[in-house]
Short mmCIF file of C-alpha atoms in Angstrom, two decimals:
data_model
loop_
_atom_site.label_atom_id
_atom_site.label_comp_id
_atom_site.label_asym_id
_atom_site.label_seq_id
_atom_site.Cartn_x
_atom_site.Cartn_y
_atom_site.Cartn_z
CA MET A 1467 0.08 0.11 0.03
CA GLU A 1468 2.90 2.64 0.81
CA MET A 1469 4.51 1.66 -2.27
CA PHE A 1470 1.46 2.57 -4.23
CA ILE A 1471 1.15 5.61 -2.62
CA LEU A 1472 5.05 6.48 -3.17
CA VAL A 1473 4.57 5.59 -7.13
CA ALA A 1474 1.23 7.90 -7.05
CA ILE A 1475 2.81 10.82 -5.95
CA LEU A 1476 5.62 10.58 -8.22
CA LEU A 1477 3.38 10.04 -11.05
CA VAL A 1478 1.45 13.04 -9.84
CA ALA A 1479 4.69 15.24 -9.52
CA MET A 1480 5.70 13.97 -13.22
CA PHE A 1481 2.30 15.36 -14.55
CA PHE A 1482 2.42 18.52 -13.41
CA MET A 1483 6.26 19.23 -14.34
CA SER A 1484 5.71 17.81 -17.84
CA SER A 1485 2.22 20.01 -17.96
CA ARG A 1486 4.55 23.08 -17.00
CA THR A 1487 7.06 22.46 -19.70
CA ARG A 1488 4.71 21.98 -22.12
CA LYS A 1489 2.74 25.18 -21.47
CA GLN A 1490 6.35 26.97 -21.44
CA GLN A 1491 6.90 25.20 -24.85
CA ARG A 1492 3.73 26.37 -26.30
CA ALA A 1493 4.27 29.80 -25.66
CA ALA A 1494 8.11 30.14 -26.98
CA ALA A 1495 6.55 28.52 -30.42
CA GLU A 1496 3.67 30.80 -30.29
CA PHE A 1497 6.10 33.66 -29.68
CA ARG A 1498 8.40 32.54 -32.62
CA ASN A 1499 5.40 31.95 -35.35
CA ASN A 1500 4.24 35.61 -34.70
CA LEU A 1501 7.30 37.16 -35.29
CA THR A 1502 6.63 40.43 -37.19
CA VAL A 1503 9.11 42.92 -38.64
CA GLY A 1504 10.44 45.73 -36.39
CA THR A 1505 10.66 43.06 -33.64
CA LYS A 1506 13.89 43.88 -31.47
CA VAL A 1507 14.96 39.96 -30.64
CA MET A 1508 17.73 38.10 -29.30
CA THR A 1509 19.03 34.50 -30.64
CA ALA A 1510 19.83 31.58 -28.33
CA SER A 1511 23.49 32.36 -29.07
CA GLY A 1512 22.92 35.65 -27.58
CA MET A 1513 22.81 38.07 -30.89
CA ILE A 1514 20.71 40.72 -30.48
CA GLY A 1515 18.99 42.42 -33.65
CA THR A 1516 15.80 43.78 -35.12
CA VAL A 1517 13.57 41.19 -37.18
CA VAL A 1518 13.65 42.75 -41.29
CA ASP A 1519 12.50 39.86 -43.32
CA VAL A 1520 10.02 36.66 -42.10
CA ASP A 1521 10.30 33.55 -44.81
CA GLU A 1522 7.33 31.40 -43.44
CA ALA A 1523 8.35 29.10 -46.48
CA ALA A 1524 11.88 28.23 -45.11
CA ASP A 1525 11.05 28.82 -41.83
CA GLN A 1526 13.59 31.42 -41.47
CA VAL A 1527 14.00 35.26 -40.15
CA THR A 1528 16.25 37.53 -40.94
CA ILE A 1529 18.04 39.57 -38.12
CA GLU A 1530 19.69 43.23 -38.44
CA SER A 1531 22.31 43.77 -35.89
CA VAL A 1532 24.20 46.80 -36.69
CA ALA A 1533 23.20 49.15 -39.59
CA GLY A 1534 23.70 47.13 -42.70
CA SER A 1535 24.46 43.77 -41.32
CA GLN A 1536 21.99 41.26 -41.73
CA THR A 1537 22.09 37.48 -40.96
CA THR A 1538 19.54 34.87 -41.34
CA TRP A 1539 18.55 32.37 -38.67
CA LEU A 1540 16.33 29.68 -38.12
CA ARG A 1541 13.03 30.82 -36.41
CA ALA A 1542 13.88 27.93 -33.74
CA ALA A 1543 17.01 29.82 -32.77
CA ILE A 1544 15.48 33.12 -31.77
CA SER A 1545 15.04 32.70 -28.07
CA LYS A 1546 13.01 35.95 -26.79
CA GLN A 1547 11.66 39.48 -27.31
CA VAL A 1548 14.19 41.94 -25.97
CA GLU A 1549 12.55 44.74 -24.43
CA GLU A 1550 13.62 48.45 -24.88
CA PRO A 1551 14.98 49.93 -21.59
CA VAL A 1552 12.27 53.08 -20.68
CA ALA A 1553 14.04 56.18 -19.90
CA ASP A 1554 13.41 56.93 -16.54
CA ASP A 1555 13.81 60.87 -15.21
CA ALA A 1556 14.53 59.96 -11.87
CA ASP A 1557 17.89 58.44 -12.88
CA ASP A 1558 18.82 61.73 -14.51
CA GLU A 1559 18.98 63.28 -10.90
CA ILE A 1560 22.10 63.35 -9.02
CA THR A 1561 21.72 62.13 -5.61
CA THR A 1562 24.03 62.11 -2.77
CA ASP A 1563 24.00 59.88 0.22
CA GLU A 1564 25.11 61.52 3.55
CA SER A 1565 27.17 58.23 4.54
CA ASP A 1566 29.23 58.59 1.14
CA VAL A 1567 30.43 61.96 2.19
CA THR A 1568 33.46 62.37 4.32
CA ALA A 1569 33.85 65.38 6.60
CA LYS A 1570 37.25 67.68 6.07
CA GLY A 1571 40.03 66.12 7.89
CA GLU A 1572 39.21 62.30 7.49
CA THR A 1573 41.30 60.01 5.34
CA GLY A 1574 38.51 60.15 2.25
CA SER A 1575 38.36 56.31 2.05
CA THR A 1576 35.32 54.59 2.22
CA ILE A 1577 36.45 51.47 3.28
CA SER A 1578 35.75 50.86 7.29
CA PRO A 1579 38.84 50.05 9.28
CA ASP A 1580 38.29 47.10 10.48
CA ALA A 1581 37.35 45.42 6.96
CA THR A 1582 39.24 42.08 6.36
CA ASP A 1583 42.26 42.50 3.86
CA VAL A 1584 41.76 40.24 1.09
CA PRO A 1585 45.23 39.44 -0.90
CA ASP A 1586 45.29 39.72 -4.33
CA ASP A 1587 47.52 36.37 -4.72
CA LEU A 1588 48.07 33.70 -2.49
CA SER A 1589 51.55 33.96 -1.83
CA SER A 1590 50.50 35.08 2.25
CA LEU A 1591 48.26 31.82 2.35
CA ASP A 1592 50.72 29.32 3.50
CA THR A 1593 51.74 31.41 6.52
CA ALA A 1594 48.32 31.96 7.06
CA GLN A 1595 47.56 28.11 7.19
CA SER A 1596 50.50 27.59 9.22
CA GLU A 1597 49.41 29.76 11.76
CA TYR A 1598 46.13 28.49 11.77
CA ARG A 1599 47.30 25.11 12.66
CA GLU A 1600 49.77 26.00 15.04
CA GLN A 1601 46.62 27.71 16.89
CA GLN A 1602 44.62 24.30 16.83
CA ARG A 1603 47.80 22.38 17.97
CA ARG A 1604 47.63 25.28 20.92
CA ASP A 1605 44.23 24.57 21.51
CA ALA A 1606 44.25 20.81 21.71
CA ASP A 1607 47.34 20.86 23.96
CA ALA A 1608 45.44 23.47 26.00
CA ASP A 1609 42.10 21.13 26.14
CA GLY A 1610 44.32 17.64 26.79
CA LYS A 1611 45.83 19.01 29.94
#
């Protein structure tokens, strides 16, 4: 009986996962079938361009990435539509945060004095590791006494 319940739960989970995948695939296929000239798209390889021609018979799309540079792609290679960023007037304003401004006489550094120093290379790693092992030995000796 327990085995039947386990199998039933697994089958239900597989059904829900596959139905969601099919829904996503249907939406992607519908997007590709409804491509129109002038739509800004991105291919699966990451190329971004504007659709300039759609060949229904050959199932191909011609994309212009820069002025005059046109390439032909299979419709299946188009992954998504690229949305143009909307210019926000609030971004034009310059805002200052009081915590970023340092008073006269301070060092002018935004790094806190208790920040951990991370080396650019691994040369000091051996020293730190040997110091750590020595501390572990001292702690073990202190606990054993």
